[in-house]
């Protein structure tokens, strides 16, 4: 079974600074997808960024980028120019790419990192 | 367009009662997922629907939990004889197709409190 580990329960950063959230995962599969989701106090999970394991290039979405190290099974999220609206719980998630295999469609989540932005 | 909606937003029930949680997916989304978010267990997968069938219900924690989906749209998660450990936020998500890497869009969840 796949597992996802986020070792930082809480992080804080000054507004406009850069912060990196860590995520490691364990899998025996070679093809999969990785995601970072943001959960503000409203509880609604919002997709921040995703990475296909077969792609070597790290994904980027505006101020959000990832450092994907497949061999190390590491998938960190970097938030540049942090803004007050970035304050939330951040979850790293894994999804198999073996669409036909039972259990492949679900997301496997880490425990989350609570990010605080200091003005 | 409208996103995933869930009702009720909050539910308080007494131990031993049955509860029904509802999820309205985004129109046209054929795949629907239920997850549970609790303090002790984090975010856990419960069940996945493709259309009206549930090819993966491996995450349901006990036979007190069941779910159905009708008309390829609305889904209901039912918890019978609720226990205090069932207290959690129940999240529903939908996507265009289950077997492709389409984004899962989440609803705001139902916070269930069992007293």
Short mmCIF file of C-alpha atoms in Angstrom, two decimals:
data_model
loop_
_atom_site.label_atom_id
_atom_site.label_comp_id
_atom_site.label_asym_id
_atom_site.label_seq_id
_atom_site.Cartn_x
_atom_site.Cartn_y
_atom_site.Cartn_z
CA UNK A 1 0.00 0.00 0.00
CA UNK A 2 1.11 3.52 -0.69
CA UNK A 3 1.82 5.92 2.14
CA UNK A 4 2.42 9.66 2.22
CA UNK A 5 4.29 11.40 5.01
CA UNK A 6 4.38 15.08 5.86
CA UNK A 7 6.87 15.56 8.66
CA UNK A 8 6.05 19.19 9.43
CA UNK A 9 2.76 19.53 11.34
CA UNK A 10 3.11 23.32 11.37
CA UNK A 11 5.10 25.92 9.49
CA UNK A 12 5.13 29.69 9.57
CA UNK A 13 6.57 32.30 7.24
CA UNK A 14 6.72 36.05 6.99
CA UNK A 15 4.53 37.64 4.36
CA UNK A 16 6.38 38.00 1.03
CA UNK A 17 8.97 35.38 2.01
CA UNK A 18 9.42 31.89 0.59
CA UNK A 19 8.49 28.68 2.38
CA UNK A 20 8.96 25.02 1.51
CA UNK A 21 6.67 22.24 2.68
CA UNK A 22 8.04 18.70 2.71
CA UNK A 23 6.42 15.47 1.57
CA UNK A 24 7.76 11.97 1.12
CA UNK A 25 5.91 8.93 -0.12
CA UNK A 26 6.36 5.22 -0.42
CA UNK A 27 5.24 3.18 -3.41
CA UNK A 28 6.34 0.26 -5.52
CA UNK A 29 4.67 1.70 -8.62
CA UNK A 30 6.59 3.51 -11.32
CA UNK A 31 3.73 5.54 -12.72
CA UNK A 32 1.64 7.76 -10.50
CA UNK A 33 0.55 11.32 -9.80
CA UNK A 34 1.32 13.60 -6.91
CA UNK A 35 -0.70 16.56 -5.73
CA UNK A 36 -0.68 19.40 -3.26
CA UNK A 37 -4.08 20.44 -1.95
CA UNK A 38 -4.88 23.50 0.15
CA UNK A 39 -7.63 23.43 2.76
CA UNK A 40 -8.61 26.83 4.17
CA UNK A 41 -10.90 27.15 7.22
CA UNK A 42 -13.89 26.82 4.87
CA UNK A 43 -12.88 23.11 4.67
CA UNK A 44 -13.05 23.00 0.87
CA UNK A 45 -10.01 21.25 -0.58
CA UNK A 46 -8.48 23.15 -3.48
CA UNK A 47 -5.93 21.69 -5.87
CA UNK A 48 -2.75 23.78 -5.84
CA UNK A 49 -0.49 21.82 -8.15
CA UNK A 50 0.05 18.35 -9.57
CA UNK A 51 2.97 16.38 -10.93
CA UNK A 52 2.98 13.37 -13.23
CA UNK A 53 5.71 10.93 -12.19
CA UNK A 54 6.80 10.31 -15.79
CA UNK A 55 7.63 13.98 -16.24
CA UNK A 56 11.11 15.05 -15.22
CA UNK A 57 10.30 18.73 -15.27
CA UNK A 58 9.00 20.13 -12.01
CA UNK A 59 5.48 21.57 -12.14
CA UNK A 60 4.94 25.29 -11.60
CA UNK A 61 1.76 27.28 -11.07
CA UNK A 62 2.41 30.98 -10.58
CA UNK A 63 3.93 31.36 -7.09
CA UNK A 64 3.76 27.62 -6.41
CA UNK A 65 6.36 25.15 -7.58
CA UNK A 66 7.42 21.65 -6.64
CA UNK A 67 10.72 19.86 -6.28
CA UNK A 68 10.02 16.31 -7.41
CA UNK A 69 12.78 13.81 -6.67
CA UNK A 70 11.50 10.46 -7.94
CA UNK A 71 14.41 8.34 -6.78
CA UNK A 72 14.22 9.82 -3.29
CA UNK A 73 10.41 9.68 -3.34
CA UNK A 74 10.25 13.29 -2.29
CA UNK A 75 7.76 15.93 -3.40
CA UNK A 76 8.15 19.33 -1.74
CA UNK A 77 6.08 22.45 -2.35
CA UNK A 78 7.66 25.88 -2.54
CA UNK A 79 5.50 28.95 -2.08
CA UNK A 80 7.16 32.17 -3.19
CA UNK A 81 6.13 35.68 -2.16
CA UNK A 82 3.81 34.28 0.54
CA UNK A 83 0.51 36.06 0.93
CA UNK A 84 -1.95 36.16 3.81
CA UNK A 85 -4.42 34.20 1.69
CA UNK A 86 -1.98 31.29 1.55
CA UNK A 87 -2.64 30.49 5.21
CA UNK A 88 -4.26 27.05 5.29
CA UNK A 89 -3.68 23.35 5.81
CA UNK A 90 -1.68 21.85 2.96
CA UNK A 91 -2.00 18.21 2.07
CA UNK A 92 0.28 16.16 -0.12
CA UNK A 93 -1.53 13.36 -1.96
CA UNK A 94 -0.69 10.36 -4.13
CA UNK A 95 -2.76 8.69 -6.83
CA UNK A 96 -1.87 5.63 -8.83
CA UNK A 97 -1.79 5.88 -12.60
CA UNK A 98 -2.93 2.27 -12.95
CA UNK A 99 -6.50 3.31 -13.67
CA UNK A 100 -7.77 -0.22 -14.19
CA UNK A 101 -6.51 -1.54 -10.88
CA UNK A 102 -8.96 -1.63 -8.02
CA UNK A 103 -8.06 1.04 -5.53
CA UNK A 104 -6.13 3.09 -8.04
CA UNK A 105 -8.58 5.94 -8.25
CA UNK A 106 -8.43 7.07 -4.65
CA UNK A 107 -6.18 9.79 -3.30
CA UNK A 108 -3.84 8.83 -0.47
CA UNK A 109 -3.17 11.86 1.72
CA UNK A 110 -0.44 12.87 4.12
CA UNK A 111 -1.28 14.18 7.57
CA UNK A 112 -1.10 17.80 6.50
CA UNK A 113 0.97 20.88 7.33
CA UNK A 114 -0.65 23.93 8.85
CA UNK A 115 0.87 27.03 7.27
CA UNK A 116 0.67 30.37 9.06
CA UNK A 117 1.57 33.63 7.34
CA UNK A 118 2.88 36.37 9.61
CA UNK A 119 2.14 39.93 8.43
CA UNK B 1 -20.80 26.58 -12.82
CA UNK B 2 -21.89 25.06 -9.54
CA UNK B 3 -19.34 23.08 -7.59
CA UNK B 4 -19.78 20.00 -5.43
CA UNK B 5 -22.33 20.59 -2.73
CA UNK B 6 -22.91 18.66 0.46
CA UNK B 7 -25.67 18.71 3.00
CA UNK B 8 -26.06 19.21 5.81
CA UNK B 9 -23.09 21.40 6.55
CA UNK B 10 -23.11 20.30 10.16
CA UNK B 11 -24.90 17.44 11.86
CA UNK B 12 -25.10 16.66 15.57
CA UNK B 13 -26.59 13.31 16.47
CA UNK B 14 -26.90 11.08 19.47
CA UNK B 15 -24.96 7.87 19.73
CA UNK B 16 -26.95 5.01 18.26
CA UNK B 17 -28.92 7.08 15.77
CA UNK B 18 -28.68 6.71 12.00
CA UNK B 19 -27.53 9.60 9.81
CA UNK B 20 -27.58 10.33 6.09
CA UNK B 21 -25.10 12.63 4.41
CA UNK B 22 -25.76 13.90 0.91
CA UNK B 23 -23.44 14.82 -1.93
CA UNK B 24 -24.37 16.57 -5.18
CA UNK B 25 -21.47 16.27 -7.63
CA UNK B 26 -20.66 18.62 -10.45
CA UNK B 27 -23.03 18.02 -13.34
CA UNK B 28 -21.57 15.54 -15.81
CA UNK B 29 -18.98 14.12 -13.44
CA UNK B 30 -19.20 10.35 -13.58
CA UNK B 31 -16.81 9.58 -10.73
CA UNK B 32 -17.66 10.33 -7.11
CA UNK B 33 -15.59 9.79 -3.98
CA UNK B 34 -16.21 9.91 -0.26
CA UNK B 35 -13.42 10.67 2.20
CA UNK B 36 -13.38 11.08 5.95
CA UNK B 37 -11.24 13.61 7.78
CA UNK B 38 -10.73 13.05 11.48
CA UNK B 39 -8.20 14.24 14.04
CA UNK B 40 -6.81 10.83 14.73
CA UNK B 41 -6.81 9.31 11.25
CA UNK B 42 -6.26 12.24 8.92
CA UNK B 43 -7.90 12.04 5.49
CA UNK B 44 -9.10 8.55 4.59
CA UNK B 45 -10.72 7.22 1.46
CA UNK B 46 -14.09 5.56 2.03
CA UNK B 47 -15.69 4.64 -1.29
CA UNK B 48 -15.53 5.38 -5.02
CA UNK B 49 -18.41 5.38 -7.50
CA UNK B 50 -18.17 5.17 -11.26
CA UNK B 51 -21.68 5.93 -12.43
CA UNK B 52 -24.02 4.15 -10.04
CA UNK B 53 -21.70 1.28 -9.22
CA UNK B 54 -19.03 1.21 -6.53
CA UNK B 55 -15.97 -0.67 -7.80
CA UNK B 56 -14.01 0.25 -4.68
CA UNK B 57 -15.60 0.34 -1.25
CA UNK B 58 -12.50 -0.85 0.53
CA UNK B 59 -12.30 2.19 2.80
CA UNK B 60 -15.66 1.74 4.53
CA UNK B 61 -14.65 1.15 8.15
CA UNK B 62 -17.49 -1.18 9.14
CA UNK B 63 -20.79 -2.60 7.95
CA UNK B 64 -22.53 0.29 9.68
CA UNK B 65 -21.37 2.43 6.76
CA UNK B 66 -23.04 2.23 3.37
CA UNK B 67 -23.40 4.49 0.36
CA UNK B 68 -25.43 4.62 -2.78
CA UNK B 69 -25.59 6.72 -5.87
CA UNK B 70 -28.65 7.13 -8.03
CA UNK B 71 -29.05 8.42 -11.56
CA UNK B 72 -25.30 8.78 -11.82
CA UNK B 73 -25.58 11.94 -9.77
CA UNK B 74 -26.52 12.37 -6.10
CA UNK B 75 -24.88 10.13 -3.54
CA UNK B 76 -25.91 9.38 0.02
CA UNK B 77 -23.57 8.09 2.72
CA UNK B 78 -25.47 6.39 5.53
CA UNK B 79 -24.05 5.62 8.94
CA UNK B 80 -26.16 3.34 11.09
CA UNK B 81 -26.02 3.17 14.89
CA UNK B 82 -23.52 6.02 15.05
CA UNK B 83 -20.63 5.83 17.49
CA UNK B 84 -18.52 8.63 18.93
CA UNK B 85 -15.57 7.56 16.80
CA UNK B 86 -17.66 8.36 13.72
CA UNK B 87 -17.32 12.08 14.54
CA UNK B 88 -15.42 13.62 11.65
CA UNK B 89 -15.74 15.77 8.56
CA UNK B 90 -17.05 13.77 5.62
CA UNK B 91 -15.82 15.09 2.28
CA UNK B 92 -17.23 14.28 -1.12
CA UNK B 93 -15.38 14.79 -4.40
CA UNK B 94 -16.23 14.28 -8.04
CA UNK B 95 -14.31 14.07 -11.27
CA UNK B 96 -15.01 13.63 -14.96
CA UNK B 97 -13.82 10.06 -15.16
CA UNK B 98 -12.43 7.76 -12.53
CA UNK B 99 -9.74 6.07 -14.55
CA UNK B 100 -8.16 9.13 -16.07
CA UNK B 101 -6.18 11.73 -14.23
CA UNK B 102 -8.96 14.21 -14.00
CA UNK B 103 -8.91 16.53 -11.04
CA UNK B 104 -11.04 15.61 -8.07
CA UNK B 105 -13.18 18.59 -7.05
CA UNK B 106 -14.13 18.62 -3.40
CA UNK B 107 -17.23 19.82 -1.62
CA UNK B 108 -17.16 21.77 1.66
CA UNK B 109 -17.84 18.67 3.72
CA UNK B 110 -20.30 17.69 6.42
CA UNK B 111 -19.07 17.95 9.99
CA UNK B 112 -20.63 15.09 11.96
CA UNK B 113 -20.61 15.20 15.74
CA UNK B 114 -21.84 12.16 17.66
CA UNK B 115 -22.69 12.93 21.29
#
